[in-house]
Amino acid sequence: MSTAEPSVFSRIVAREIPATIVAETERLIAIEDIAPKAPVHVLVIPKTEAYANVVELAAGDPGLLAELVAMAEGIAADRADGQFRLVFNTGESAGQTVFHVHAHVLAGDLQEGTLAA
Ligand code: AMP
């Protein structure tokens, strides 16, 4: 269920607030994270805000989750060596702050401590 207010990511999709867009398809957008934690730190975001987290996305639209993973792989291939860490914070106590599903693509000489995003 969507909240009354559009999420920050929906506002980026609508071009209401600025972001550095890395890739875009009919159903996905990828942007630079505003507070990068790794040499490559890109968020891959379904344009719909129907899914709050990856569990809901996997249950509701597994094909869209597969598209998201493919976009993440392409970004890591373009910007690093093709190897990457894909993080979905799921729930407040796991560090999720935006309840519109998004994947953190972390790549490029990751330090061992870069487990979180
Ligand atoms: P999470 O904590 O997993 O919900 O991730 C939210 C991420 O969104 C954080 O890494 C933030 O730095 C990032 N973020 C929040 N607002 C923006 C914005 N306007 N543009 C780009 N990234 C953002």
mmCIF file of C-alpha atoms and ligand atoms in Angstrom:
data_model
loop_
_atom_site.group_PDB
_atom_site.id
_atom_site.type_symbol
_atom_site.label_atom_id
_atom_site.label_comp_id
_atom_site.label_asym_id
_atom_site.label_seq_id
_atom_site.Cartn_x
_atom_site.Cartn_y
_atom_site.Cartn_z
ATOM 1 C CA MET A 1 0.000 0.000 0.000
ATOM 2 C CA SER A 2 1.300 3.451 -0.851
ATOM 3 C CA THR A 3 1.482 6.168 1.719
ATOM 4 C CA ALA A 4 -0.358 9.418 1.077
ATOM 5 C CA GLU A 5 2.859 11.273 0.321
ATOM 6 C CA PRO A 6 4.978 10.070 -2.592
ATOM 7 C CA SER A 7 8.331 8.624 -1.548
ATOM 8 C CA VAL A 8 11.551 10.514 -2.188
ATOM 9 C CA PHE A 9 12.262 8.042 -4.984
ATOM 10 C CA SER A 10 8.859 8.620 -6.636
ATOM 11 C CA ARG A 11 9.640 12.327 -6.565
ATOM 12 C CA ILE A 12 12.952 11.623 -8.306
ATOM 13 C CA VAL A 13 11.162 9.484 -10.936
ATOM 14 C CA ALA A 14 8.756 12.408 -11.481
ATOM 15 C CA ARG A 15 11.733 14.823 -11.794
ATOM 16 C CA GLU A 16 10.384 16.809 -8.842
ATOM 17 C CA ILE A 17 13.711 16.597 -7.039
ATOM 18 C CA PRO A 18 17.103 16.275 -8.679
ATOM 19 C CA ALA A 19 19.277 13.178 -8.799
ATOM 20 C CA THR A 20 22.120 11.894 -10.920
ATOM 21 C CA ILE A 21 20.429 9.303 -13.101
ATOM 22 C CA VAL A 22 22.704 6.429 -14.106
ATOM 23 C CA ALA A 23 20.231 4.259 -16.038
ATOM 24 C CA GLU A 24 16.525 4.144 -16.752
ATOM 25 C CA THR A 25 14.089 1.691 -18.303
ATOM 26 C CA GLU A 26 10.306 1.547 -18.481
ATOM 27 C CA ARG A 27 10.093 0.059 -14.984
ATOM 28 C CA LEU A 28 13.363 0.966 -13.228
ATOM 29 C CA ILE A 29 15.554 3.944 -12.462
ATOM 30 C CA ALA A 30 19.140 3.903 -11.166
ATOM 31 C CA ILE A 31 20.646 6.909 -9.375
ATOM 32 C CA GLU A 32 23.819 7.822 -7.549
ATOM 33 C CA ASP A 33 23.353 7.488 -3.788
ATOM 34 C CA ILE A 34 23.531 10.946 -2.223
ATOM 35 C CA ALA A 35 25.801 9.630 0.573
ATOM 36 C CA PRO A 36 28.072 7.058 -1.106
ATOM 37 C CA LYS A 37 29.605 4.325 1.042
ATOM 38 C CA ALA A 38 31.754 2.772 -1.712
ATOM 39 C CA PRO A 39 33.549 3.873 -4.909
ATOM 40 C CA VAL A 40 30.441 2.777 -6.811
ATOM 41 C CA HIS A 41 27.226 3.247 -4.828
ATOM 42 C CA VAL A 42 24.157 3.280 -7.036
ATOM 43 C CA LEU A 43 20.532 2.713 -6.056
ATOM 44 C CA VAL A 44 18.380 0.637 -8.423
ATOM 45 C CA ILE A 45 14.741 1.456 -7.813
ATOM 46 C CA PRO A 46 11.496 0.133 -9.293
ATOM 47 C CA LYS A 47 9.477 3.126 -10.473
ATOM 48 C CA THR A 48 6.388 1.779 -8.730
ATOM 49 C CA GLU A 49 6.219 2.366 -5.003
ATOM 50 C CA ALA A 50 3.762 -0.527 -4.594
ATOM 51 C CA TYR A 51 6.458 -2.604 -2.878
ATOM 52 C CA ALA A 52 8.008 -1.385 0.364
ATOM 53 C CA ASN A 53 10.833 -3.916 0.448
ATOM 54 C CA VAL A 54 12.428 -6.811 -1.433
ATOM 55 C CA VAL A 55 10.232 -9.432 0.236
ATOM 56 C CA GLU A 56 7.106 -7.729 -1.106
ATOM 57 C CA LEU A 57 8.738 -7.257 -4.530
ATOM 58 C CA ALA A 58 9.793 -10.913 -4.779
ATOM 59 C CA ALA A 59 6.269 -12.058 -3.903
ATOM 60 C CA GLY A 60 4.446 -9.486 -6.023
ATOM 61 C CA ASP A 61 6.567 -9.173 -9.160
ATOM 62 C CA PRO A 62 9.530 -11.568 -9.354
ATOM 63 C CA GLY A 63 10.151 -10.551 -12.964
ATOM 64 C CA LEU A 64 10.717 -6.972 -11.883
ATOM 65 C CA LEU A 65 13.160 -8.198 -9.229
ATOM 66 C CA ALA A 66 15.027 -10.085 -11.957
ATOM 67 C CA GLU A 67 15.131 -6.915 -14.089
ATOM 68 C CA LEU A 68 16.559 -5.058 -11.107
ATOM 69 C CA VAL A 69 19.329 -7.633 -10.628
ATOM 70 C CA ALA A 70 20.194 -7.466 -14.338
ATOM 71 C CA MET A 71 20.436 -3.667 -14.181
ATOM 72 C CA ALA A 72 22.682 -3.928 -11.108
ATOM 73 C CA GLU A 73 24.984 -6.313 -12.980
ATOM 74 C CA GLY A 74 25.174 -3.946 -15.946
ATOM 75 C CA ILE A 75 26.074 -1.012 -13.723
ATOM 76 C CA ALA A 76 28.820 -2.999 -11.996
ATOM 77 C CA ALA A 77 30.153 -4.087 -15.388
ATOM 78 C CA ASP A 78 30.185 -0.495 -16.695
ATOM 79 C CA ARG A 79 31.638 1.145 -13.606
ATOM 80 C CA ALA A 80 33.782 -1.515 -11.953
ATOM 81 C CA ASP A 81 34.962 -5.012 -12.749
ATOM 82 C CA GLY A 82 31.509 -6.568 -12.915
ATOM 83 C CA GLN A 83 31.670 -7.771 -9.329
ATOM 84 C CA PHE A 84 29.330 -6.177 -6.848
ATOM 85 C CA ARG A 85 27.496 -6.359 -3.549
ATOM 86 C CA LEU A 86 23.704 -6.034 -3.707
ATOM 87 C CA VAL A 87 22.116 -4.835 -0.458
ATOM 88 C CA PHE A 88 18.427 -4.576 0.358
ATOM 89 C CA ASN A 89 17.953 -3.144 3.819
ATOM 90 C CA THR A 90 14.660 -4.623 4.950
ATOM 91 C CA GLY A 91 13.056 -3.064 8.010
ATOM 92 C CA GLU A 92 13.945 -0.162 10.232
ATOM 93 C CA SER A 93 16.193 -2.145 12.561
ATOM 94 C CA ALA A 94 18.146 -3.339 9.507
ATOM 95 C CA GLY A 95 18.806 0.253 8.481
ATOM 96 C CA GLN A 96 16.001 0.810 5.981
ATOM 97 C CA THR A 97 15.028 4.473 5.864
ATOM 98 C CA VAL A 98 13.074 4.700 2.596
ATOM 99 C CA PHE A 99 10.137 2.294 2.396
ATOM 100 C CA HIS A 100 10.042 2.160 -1.408
ATOM 101 C CA VAL A 101 12.033 -0.910 -2.423
ATOM 102 C CA HIS A 102 15.552 -0.187 -3.680
ATOM 103 C CA ALA A 103 18.821 -2.085 -4.042
ATOM 104 C CA HIS A 104 22.200 -0.655 -3.149
ATOM 105 C CA VAL A 105 24.784 -1.643 -5.785
ATOM 106 C CA LEU A 106 28.196 -1.409 -4.118
ATOM 107 C CA ALA A 107 31.301 -2.041 -6.184
ATOM 108 C CA GLY A 108 34.883 -1.009 -6.817
ATOM 109 C CA ASP A 109 37.531 -2.153 -4.379
ATOM 110 C CA LEU A 110 35.180 -2.712 -1.447
ATOM 111 C CA GLN A 111 36.665 -2.658 2.015
ATOM 112 C CA GLU A 112 35.818 -5.627 4.211
ATOM 113 C CA GLY A 113 33.820 -3.339 6.464
ATOM 114 C CA THR A 114 31.492 -2.177 3.687
ATOM 115 C CA LEU A 115 28.835 -4.702 4.606
ATOM 116 C CA ALA A 116 26.171 -2.103 5.162
ATOM 117 C CA ALA A 117 24.892 0.661 2.942
HETATM 118 P P1 AMP B 1 18.002 2.655 2.986
HETATM 119 O O1 AMP B 1 18.648 3.195 4.242
HETATM 120 O O2 AMP B 1 18.408 1.271 2.622
HETATM 121 O O3 AMP B 1 16.497 2.866 3.009
HETATM 122 O O4 AMP B 1 18.607 3.523 1.809
HETATM 123 C C1 AMP B 1 18.191 4.811 1.501
HETATM 124 C C2 AMP B 1 19.321 5.418 0.720
HETATM 125 O O5 AMP B 1 18.810 6.491 -0.041
HETATM 126 C C3 AMP B 1 20.456 5.986 1.579
HETATM 127 O O6 AMP B 1 21.687 5.346 1.221
HETATM 128 C C4 AMP B 1 20.456 7.476 1.234
HETATM 129 O O7 AMP B 1 21.759 8.021 1.191
HETATM 130 C C5 AMP B 1 19.781 7.492 -0.121
HETATM 131 N N1 AMP B 1 19.070 8.722 -0.450
HETATM 132 C C6 AMP B 1 18.139 9.376 0.296
HETATM 133 N N2 AMP B 1 17.688 10.457 -0.347
HETATM 134 C C7 AMP B 1 18.337 10.487 -1.540
HETATM 135 C C8 AMP B 1 18.308 11.381 -2.669
HETATM 136 N N3 AMP B 1 17.528 12.458 -2.708
HETATM 137 N N4 AMP B 1 19.121 11.101 -3.723
HETATM 138 C C9 AMP B 1 19.928 10.019 -3.702
HETATM 139 N N5 AMP B 1 19.995 9.139 -2.687
HETATM 140 C C10 AMP B 1 19.219 9.378 -1.615
#
